[in-house]
Short mmCIF file of C-alpha atoms in Angstrom, two decimals:
data_model
loop_
_atom_site.label_atom_id
_atom_site.label_comp_id
_atom_site.label_asym_id
_atom_site.label_seq_id
_atom_site.Cartn_x
_atom_site.Cartn_y
_atom_site.Cartn_z
CA UNK A 162 -0.02 0.07 -0.03
CA UNK A 163 2.79 2.43 0.95
CA UNK A 164 4.36 1.87 -2.56
CA UNK A 165 1.15 3.05 -4.31
CA UNK A 166 0.84 6.12 -2.11
CA UNK A 167 4.57 6.95 -2.84
CA UNK A 168 3.94 6.35 -6.67
CA UNK A 169 1.05 8.62 -6.65
CA UNK A 170 2.87 11.28 -4.87
CA UNK A 171 5.69 10.97 -7.25
CA UNK A 172 3.19 11.26 -10.10
CA UNK A 173 1.77 14.47 -8.64
CA UNK A 174 5.28 15.90 -8.24
CA UNK A 175 6.09 15.19 -11.68
CA UNK A 176 3.04 16.94 -12.84
CA UNK A 177 3.98 19.99 -10.71
CA UNK A 178 7.58 19.77 -11.84
CA UNK A 179 6.61 19.74 -15.44
CA UNK A 180 4.34 22.83 -15.07
CA UNK A 181 7.05 24.80 -13.39
CA UNK A 182 9.71 23.60 -15.89
CA UNK A 183 7.38 24.64 -18.90
CA UNK A 184 5.71 27.77 -17.52
CA UNK A 185 7.79 28.97 -14.34
CA UNK A 186 6.52 29.17 -10.85
CA UNK A 187 3.29 31.06 -10.66
CA UNK A 188 3.45 34.55 -9.37
CA UNK A 189 -0.14 36.06 -9.35
CA UNK A 190 -3.56 34.82 -8.88
CA UNK A 191 -4.30 34.18 -12.58
CA UNK A 192 -1.16 32.03 -13.13
CA UNK A 193 -1.90 30.15 -9.79
CA UNK A 194 -5.42 29.50 -11.07
CA UNK A 195 -3.87 28.19 -14.42
CA UNK A 196 -1.30 26.11 -12.34
CA UNK A 197 -4.25 24.57 -10.25
CA UNK A 198 -6.36 23.74 -13.45
CA UNK A 199 -3.36 22.19 -15.21
CA UNK A 200 -1.93 20.30 -12.30
CA UNK A 201 -5.43 19.12 -11.05
CA UNK A 202 -6.70 18.07 -14.40
CA UNK A 203 -3.57 16.33 -15.57
CA UNK A 204 -3.04 14.69 -12.08
CA UNK A 205 -6.68 13.45 -12.05
CA UNK A 206 -6.32 11.74 -15.35
CA UNK A 207 -3.02 10.20 -14.46
CA UNK A 208 -4.15 9.00 -11.15
CA UNK A 209 -7.39 7.46 -12.72
CA UNK A 210 -5.36 5.67 -15.41
CA UNK A 211 -2.97 4.43 -12.52
CA UNK A 212 -6.03 3.11 -10.61
CA UNK A 213 -7.50 1.35 -13.70
CA UNK A 214 -4.07 -0.32 -14.42
CA UNK A 215 -3.71 -1.35 -10.85
CA UNK A 216 -7.27 -2.68 -10.82
CA UNK A 217 -6.52 -4.72 -13.84
CA UNK A 218 -3.46 -6.42 -12.32
CA UNK A 219 -5.23 -7.08 -9.00
CA UNK A 220 -8.06 -8.71 -10.95
CA UNK A 221 -5.68 -10.80 -13.01
CA UNK A 222 -3.78 -11.95 -9.84
CA UNK A 223 -6.99 -12.70 -8.05
CA UNK A 224 -8.58 -14.65 -10.84
CA UNK A 225 -5.49 -16.97 -11.46
CA UNK A 226 -6.03 -19.59 -8.77
CA UNK A 227 -3.91 -22.60 -8.91
CA UNK A 228 -5.25 -26.05 -9.10
CA UNK A 229 -5.24 -27.65 -5.66
CA UNK A 230 -5.38 -31.05 -4.10
CA UNK A 231 -8.99 -30.36 -3.02
CA UNK A 232 -9.79 -29.74 -6.63
CA UNK A 233 -8.38 -33.06 -7.51
CA UNK A 234 -10.37 -34.80 -4.79
CA UNK A 235 -13.59 -33.07 -6.03
CA UNK A 236 -12.84 -34.52 -9.38
CA UNK A 237 -12.34 -38.05 -7.98
CA UNK A 238 -15.75 -37.70 -6.09
CA UNK A 239 -17.46 -36.85 -9.37
CA UNK A 240 -15.36 -38.75 -11.78
CA UNK A 241 -16.98 -39.46 -15.12
CA UNK A 242 -16.08 -41.98 -17.87
CA UNK A 243 -17.57 -44.20 -20.24
CA UNK A 244 -17.25 -47.02 -17.86
CA UNK A 245 -18.63 -45.36 -14.76
CA UNK A 246 -21.81 -44.36 -16.68
CA UNK A 247 -21.95 -40.90 -15.47
CA UNK A 248 -20.99 -38.98 -12.31
CA UNK A 249 -20.34 -41.22 -9.26
CA UNK A 250 -18.83 -40.85 -5.85
CA UNK A 251 -16.59 -43.84 -6.73
CA UNK A 252 -13.52 -42.25 -8.61
CA UNK A 253 -10.94 -44.09 -6.46
CA UNK A 254 -12.82 -47.39 -6.93
CA UNK A 255 -12.89 -46.68 -10.68
CA UNK A 256 -9.07 -46.18 -10.62
CA UNK A 257 -8.53 -49.38 -8.75
CA UNK A 258 -10.65 -51.07 -11.44
CA UNK A 259 -9.04 -49.53 -14.33
CA UNK A 260 -5.58 -50.07 -12.96
CA UNK A 261 -6.38 -53.85 -12.83
CA UNK A 262 -7.59 -53.75 -16.44
CA UNK A 263 -4.50 -51.92 -17.67
CA UNK A 264 -2.13 -54.38 -16.01
CA UNK A 265 -4.11 -57.13 -17.54
CA UNK A 266 -3.97 -55.76 -21.01
CA UNK A 267 -0.26 -54.76 -20.94
CA UNK A 268 0.97 -57.99 -19.75
CA UNK A 269 -1.22 -60.07 -21.97
CA UNK A 270 1.35 -60.33 -24.76
CA UNK A 271 4.71 -60.18 -22.92
CA UNK A 272 6.54 -57.08 -21.97
CA UNK A 273 4.71 -53.80 -22.94
CA UNK A 274 6.39 -50.97 -24.82
CA UNK A 275 5.77 -47.21 -24.60
CA UNK A 276 3.54 -47.38 -27.56
CA UNK A 277 1.44 -50.12 -25.94
CA UNK A 278 0.88 -47.86 -22.98
CA UNK A 279 0.08 -44.74 -25.09
CA UNK A 280 -2.39 -46.76 -27.15
CA UNK A 281 -4.18 -48.52 -24.20
CA UNK A 282 -7.80 -47.97 -24.56
CA UNK A 283 -8.37 -48.19 -20.70
CA UNK A 284 -5.82 -45.53 -20.16
CA UNK A 285 -7.54 -43.20 -22.55
CA UNK A 286 -10.38 -43.35 -19.89
CA UNK A 287 -8.03 -41.59 -17.53
CA UNK A 288 -7.91 -38.41 -19.54
CA UNK A 289 -9.57 -36.12 -16.88
CA UNK A 290 -7.28 -37.67 -14.33
CA UNK A 291 -4.19 -37.10 -16.21
CA UNK A 292 -5.25 -33.25 -16.84
CA UNK A 293 -5.81 -32.96 -13.26
CA UNK A 294 -2.18 -33.90 -12.46
CA UNK A 295 -0.93 -31.56 -15.23
CA UNK A 296 -2.83 -28.67 -13.76
CA UNK A 297 -1.74 -29.20 -10.14
CA UNK A 298 0.14 -26.37 -8.75
CA UNK A 299 3.87 -27.31 -8.77
CA UNK A 300 4.27 -26.32 -5.14
CA UNK A 301 1.70 -28.87 -4.08
CA UNK A 302 3.08 -31.95 -5.96
CA UNK A 303 4.94 -33.44 -3.08
CA UNK A 304 1.87 -33.24 -0.79
CA UNK A 305 -0.43 -34.30 -3.68
CA UNK A 306 1.71 -37.40 -4.29
CA UNK A 307 1.50 -38.35 -0.52
CA UNK A 308 -2.24 -38.06 -0.72
CA UNK A 309 -2.45 -40.46 -3.69
CA UNK A 310 -4.02 -43.91 -3.37
CA UNK A 311 -1.85 -46.82 -4.37
CA UNK A 312 -3.45 -47.29 -7.69
CA UNK A 313 -3.08 -43.49 -8.46
CA UNK A 314 0.58 -43.74 -7.57
CA UNK A 315 1.11 -46.71 -9.80
CA UNK A 316 -0.76 -45.11 -12.67
CA UNK A 317 1.07 -41.76 -12.12
CA UNK A 318 4.55 -43.61 -12.18
CA UNK A 319 3.48 -45.38 -15.45
CA UNK A 320 2.61 -42.04 -16.99
CA UNK A 321 5.94 -40.76 -15.61
CA UNK A 322 7.83 -43.59 -17.48
CA UNK A 323 6.16 -42.79 -20.88
CA UNK A 324 6.66 -39.14 -20.27
CA UNK A 325 2.95 -38.24 -20.22
CA UNK A 326 2.82 -36.15 -17.13
CA UNK A 327 5.39 -33.33 -16.09
CA UNK A 328 8.72 -34.31 -14.99
CA UNK A 329 8.45 -32.35 -11.75
CA UNK A 330 6.31 -35.48 -10.51
CA UNK A 331 9.25 -37.91 -10.92
CA UNK A 332 11.19 -37.40 -7.66
CA UNK A 333 8.22 -37.24 -5.32
CA UNK A 334 6.46 -40.23 -7.16
CA UNK A 335 9.78 -42.31 -7.22
CA UNK A 336 9.97 -42.08 -3.32
CA UNK A 337 6.22 -43.16 -2.94
CA UNK A 338 6.49 -45.75 -5.73
CA UNK A 339 9.50 -47.48 -4.02
CA UNK A 340 7.38 -48.01 -0.89
CA UNK A 341 4.44 -49.75 -2.82
CA UNK A 342 4.06 -53.45 -3.03
CA UNK A 343 3.62 -54.66 -6.62
CA UNK A 344 2.38 -57.83 -8.12
CA UNK A 345 4.52 -59.88 -10.49
CA UNK A 346 2.61 -58.40 -13.53
CA UNK A 347 3.03 -54.83 -12.23
CA UNK A 348 6.64 -55.36 -11.63
CA UNK A 349 7.21 -56.64 -15.24
CA UNK A 350 5.43 -53.58 -16.57
CA UNK A 351 7.55 -51.16 -14.72
CA UNK A 352 10.81 -53.14 -15.39
CA UNK A 353 10.03 -53.29 -19.13
CA UNK A 354 9.17 -49.49 -19.39
CA UNK A 355 12.13 -48.35 -17.24
CA UNK A 356 14.48 -50.21 -19.68
CA UNK A 357 12.56 -49.00 -22.69
#
C-alpha cells in the first residue's frame, strides 16, 4: 500500500515539476489558477489511469487460482467416464478397477512398450485424471503425491515412465513408488518400461 501512495505522490510531483519547468513558478492569482487547473486536471487523469491499471493487475492476480489437492479430490468424487456411466462418488474405486484392467492388457502379450501404454484404450479413460495432474500447482506436487492412493501412484508412475505427465512429478512419485508393493505383473510392466 505504501508503494502505491509513494507512486501517486511522485506522479503528482512530476506533474507540478513539469508545469514549473514549462511555465515557471506562478506569481499572481491568474497564473496560480492556471497552475491549479493544469495540475489538478492532469494529475486526476494520470491517477485515474494508474487506478485502472492497478485494478486490472489485481483482478488478474486474484482470478489466477492454482489447481489444488482439494480440486483433484472433488474431481475424484465426481469422476465420469464411459465405464462409470456418469458422475459417481466412486472415482477411487474406478481407478482401482481400471488399473487392474490396464495391468491385464499390458501383460497379455509379454512385456509392454511405450507405444502399448500410449495406445491402451483403458488408459484413455483416464484423460480427466491425467489433466488434473497436469494442472496441479507445482508447489503442491509433493503433498499431492503423498495423498495419492496406491493405484493412483502406480498409474502416475506409469505416466512418468512414458513421459505423459510433467517431469516435476518424478522425484516425489519415485519415493512413493519405491514403498509400494507390486504384483509380479505390475513389476514386469515397470521393469520393461524403465529399460525402454
